[in-house]
Tab-separated table of C-alpha atoms in Angstrom:
chain	number	residue	atom	x	y	z
A	1	MET	CA	127.939	193.556	160.317
A	2	ASN	CA	130.514	194.533	162.872
A	3	SER	CA	132.811	196.699	160.754
A	4	PRO	CA	135.682	198.825	162.047
A	5	ARG	CA	134.891	201.468	159.425
A	6	TYR	CA	131.233	201.411	158.370
A	7	ALA	CA	127.786	201.387	159.888
A	8	PRO	CA	125.733	198.234	159.246
A	9	ALA	CA	124.688	197.785	155.620
A	10	GLY	CA	121.206	199.085	154.933
A	11	LEU	CA	119.044	200.351	152.123
A	12	LEU	CA	116.161	202.798	151.992
A	13	VAL	CA	113.915	202.405	148.945
A	14	MET	CA	111.749	205.377	148.088
A	15	TRP	CA	109.036	204.965	145.447
A	16	ARG	CA	106.515	207.768	145.081
A	17	ASP	CA	105.334	208.345	148.656
A	18	ARG	CA	106.442	204.891	149.900
A	19	ARG	CA	109.517	204.200	152.042
A	20	VAL	CA	110.862	200.761	152.867
A	21	ALA	CA	113.985	200.101	154.941
A	22	PHE	CA	116.127	197.009	154.470
A	23	ASP	CA	118.430	195.819	157.267
A	24	ALA	CA	120.488	198.828	158.585
A	25	GLY	CA	121.184	199.400	162.279
A	26	PRO	CA	122.938	201.830	164.639
A	27	GLY	CA	124.648	204.542	162.622
A	28	ALA	CA	122.554	203.646	159.578
A	29	GLU	CA	119.113	204.497	160.902
A	30	PRO	CA	116.378	205.044	158.335
A	31	PRO	CA	114.030	208.038	158.631
A	32	ARG	CA	111.211	207.968	161.165
A	33	ARG	CA	108.423	207.608	158.603
A	34	LEU	CA	108.517	204.197	157.014
A	35	ASP	CA	105.923	201.904	155.481
A	36	ALA	CA	107.872	198.735	156.266
A	37	TRP	CA	111.190	197.426	157.589
A	38	LEU	CA	112.465	194.225	156.004
A	39	VAL	CA	115.467	192.162	157.056
A	40	THR	CA	117.490	189.505	155.283
A	41	ASP	CA	118.261	187.438	158.386
A	42	GLU	CA	115.902	187.202	161.355
A	43	HIS	CA	118.732	185.612	163.383
A	44	ALA	CA	121.376	188.265	162.617
A	45	GLU	CA	123.595	189.672	165.349
A	46	LEU	CA	121.659	192.974	165.234
A	47	ARG	CA	118.191	191.377	165.420
A	48	SER	CA	117.243	192.761	168.850
A	49	VAL	CA	118.450	196.267	167.961
A	50	LEU	CA	116.587	196.214	164.623
A	51	LYS	CA	113.394	194.992	166.285
A	52	ALA	CA	113.594	197.842	168.820
A	53	MET	CA	114.331	200.465	166.144
A	54	ALA	CA	111.409	199.230	164.035
A	55	ALA	CA	109.088	199.144	167.060
A	56	GLU	CA	109.914	202.820	167.753
A	57	ARG	CA	108.393	203.498	164.329
A	58	GLY	CA	105.360	201.283	164.923
A	59	LEU	CA	106.730	198.534	162.670
A	60	VAL	CA	107.934	194.956	162.901
A	61	ALA	CA	111.313	194.164	161.325
A	62	ARG	CA	110.646	190.983	159.384
A	63	MET	CA	111.533	188.826	156.399
A	64	GLY	CA	108.859	188.607	153.742
A	65	ASP	CA	107.180	189.880	150.608
A	66	LEU	CA	105.569	193.289	150.315
A	67	ALA	CA	103.289	195.058	147.828
A	68	LEU	CA	102.722	198.814	148.188
A	69	GLY	CA	101.040	200.832	145.440
A	70	GLY	CA	103.087	199.668	142.454
A	71	LEU	CA	106.140	198.703	144.522
A	72	SER	CA	106.660	194.934	144.593
A	73	VAL	CA	109.186	193.380	146.973
A	74	ARG	CA	109.889	189.660	146.898
A	75	ALA	CA	111.913	187.893	149.574
A	76	LEU	CA	113.938	185.231	147.781
A	77	PRO	CA	116.200	182.629	149.386
A	78	VAL	CA	119.969	182.924	149.451
A	79	ALA	CA	122.484	180.269	150.416
A	80	HIS	CA	124.291	181.853	153.352
A	81	THR	CA	124.058	179.997	156.663
A	82	SER	CA	122.308	177.112	158.428
A	83	HIS	CA	119.005	178.948	158.942
A	84	PRO	CA	116.755	180.619	156.328
A	85	THR	CA	118.058	183.911	154.944
A	86	CYS	CA	116.969	185.937	151.950
A	87	GLY	CA	117.685	188.756	149.591
A	88	TYR	CA	115.095	190.978	147.959
A	89	ARG	CA	114.081	191.680	144.392
A	90	ILE	CA	112.414	195.095	144.341
A	91	GLU	CA	110.432	196.090	141.257
A	92	ALA	CA	108.589	199.280	140.366
A	93	GLY	CA	108.070	201.343	137.241
A	94	GLY	CA	109.668	198.722	135.005
A	95	VAL	CA	112.999	198.537	136.862
A	96	ALA	CA	114.439	195.930	139.208
A	97	VAL	CA	116.759	196.437	142.176
A	98	VAL	CA	118.275	193.612	144.212
A	99	TRP	CA	119.307	193.833	147.865
A	100	ALA	CA	121.472	190.792	148.711
A	101	PRO	CA	124.096	191.868	151.257
A	102	GLU	CA	125.086	188.338	152.345
A	103	PHE	CA	125.357	185.077	150.419
A	104	TRP	CA	127.583	182.055	149.821
A	105	GLU	CA	126.366	181.485	146.251
A	106	PHE	CA	125.366	184.187	143.773
A	107	PRO	CA	121.546	184.366	143.678
A	108	VAL	CA	120.529	183.570	140.099
A	109	TRP	CA	117.199	185.355	140.705
A	110	ALA	CA	119.217	188.606	140.559
A	111	ALA	CA	119.687	188.115	136.802
A	112	GLY	CA	118.787	191.126	134.709
A	113	ALA	CA	118.508	193.534	137.635
A	114	ASP	CA	119.126	197.171	136.764
A	115	LEU	CA	120.935	197.668	140.089
A	116	MET	CA	122.214	195.147	142.619
A	117	PHE	CA	123.564	195.752	146.106
A	118	ALA	CA	125.698	192.703	146.886
A	119	GLU	CA	127.872	190.962	149.407
A	120	ALA	CA	131.425	192.278	149.865
A	121	SER	CA	132.776	190.417	152.884
A	122	GLY	CA	135.599	188.655	151.032
A	123	TRP	CA	137.969	190.126	148.450
A	124	ASN	CA	139.467	187.210	146.510
A	125	ARG	CA	138.493	184.092	148.456
A	126	ARG	CA	135.331	182.832	150.073
A	127	ILE	CA	134.843	183.074	153.822
A	128	ARG	CA	133.558	179.740	155.135
A	129	PHE	CA	131.636	179.596	158.413
A	130	ARG	CA	132.783	177.262	161.159
A	131	GLY	CA	131.205	173.852	160.718
A	132	GLY	CA	130.825	174.348	156.949
A	133	VAL	CA	127.309	175.790	157.175
A	134	GLY	CA	127.724	178.505	154.549
A	135	GLY	CA	129.600	181.778	154.552
A	136	HIS	CA	130.347	184.671	152.239
A	137	ALA	CA	131.227	184.784	148.543
A	138	HIS	CA	134.027	187.121	147.445
A	139	VAL	CA	134.013	190.263	145.314
A	140	GLN	CA	136.009	188.797	142.415
A	141	GLU	CA	133.551	185.911	142.050
A	142	ILE	CA	130.481	188.105	142.573
A	143	GLY	CA	131.600	190.542	139.884
A	144	ARG	CA	132.054	187.731	137.354
A	145	GLU	CA	128.650	186.255	138.216
A	146	ALA	CA	126.891	189.625	138.101
A	147	ALA	CA	128.330	190.338	134.645
A	148	ARG	CA	127.377	186.831	133.474
A	149	HIS	CA	123.826	187.313	134.781
A	150	LYS	CA	123.568	190.742	133.111
A	151	VAL	CA	123.240	192.875	136.235
A	152	GLY	CA	123.336	196.468	134.990
A	153	ARG	CA	125.043	198.173	137.927
A	154	LEU	CA	126.670	196.385	140.853
A	155	VAL	CA	127.280	198.123	144.182
A	156	TYR	CA	129.125	196.303	146.954
A	157	ALA	CA	127.656	196.612	150.448
A	158	HIS	CA	128.392	194.748	153.704
A	159	ILE	CA	132.095	195.485	153.208
A	160	GLY	CA	134.280	193.147	155.269
A	161	ARG	CA	137.857	193.387	156.480
A	162	PRO	CA	139.455	191.682	153.436
A	163	CYS	CA	137.779	194.266	151.186
A	164	LEU	CA	138.775	197.097	153.509
A	165	ARG	CA	142.403	195.991	153.116
A	166	ALA	CA	141.976	195.863	149.334
A	167	MET	CA	140.465	199.374	149.367
A	168	ASP	CA	143.384	200.649	151.468
A	169	GLU	CA	145.746	199.221	148.834
A	170	GLY	CA	143.860	201.148	146.134
A	171	LEU	CA	142.368	198.025	144.569
A	172	GLU	CA	139.052	198.223	142.737
A	173	PRO	CA	136.610	195.449	141.925
A	174	GLY	CA	136.824	194.151	138.362
A	175	TYR	CA	133.086	194.714	137.939
A	176	GLY	CA	131.046	196.962	140.178
A	177	GLU	CA	131.796	199.719	142.651
A	178	TRP	CA	132.161	200.169	146.390
A	179	GLY	CA	129.013	201.353	148.112
A	180	ARG	CA	129.246	204.711	149.867
A	181	GLU	CA	127.399	205.581	153.052
A	182	GLY	CA	124.623	208.073	152.468
A	183	ARG	CA	124.798	207.894	148.672
A	184	THR	CA	121.577	208.066	146.672
A	185	TYR	CA	121.249	205.634	143.763
A	186	THR	CA	118.545	206.528	141.247
A	187	VAL	CA	117.163	203.934	138.848
A	188	GLY	CA	114.817	204.362	135.895
A	189	VAL	CA	114.366	208.106	136.007
């Protein structure tokens, strides 16, 4: 996402000796040693940059499932735009983490996740794409849906301009927290 304040949203999952990158981009580069690089949108504005960054590591940035020594990653569809996009449900050691940085409708497959990284483009109203082909949900709605679907901890990523303005005004989400660049989130330890 082209943000005036943050690097592109990305996630690095580390499980035992495995490392999987999700999305990211310039300013949010994952470490050199990776087992896989997964993306949520193969048509995203950063696609050529992500492909090049992955290729430098001997990888292909792609959408899809992954199984690595007890780490299970499932690419699951999200309603977002006119072409296929996904989020990921990541499971290992009895815990579930969801990476869904962009969606128009809350992904019900995120229910019961211990930790969810979610869309935060809009603050209190949806952002509709031109032509009505999807868009972005808003933080107030996402928080309500995450609580209703029993998501344990909600972290907002992919922070858009309406949320930046809300942050500057000192506003906090009703449920969840703002993601912080470089922060480590530990689950199930």
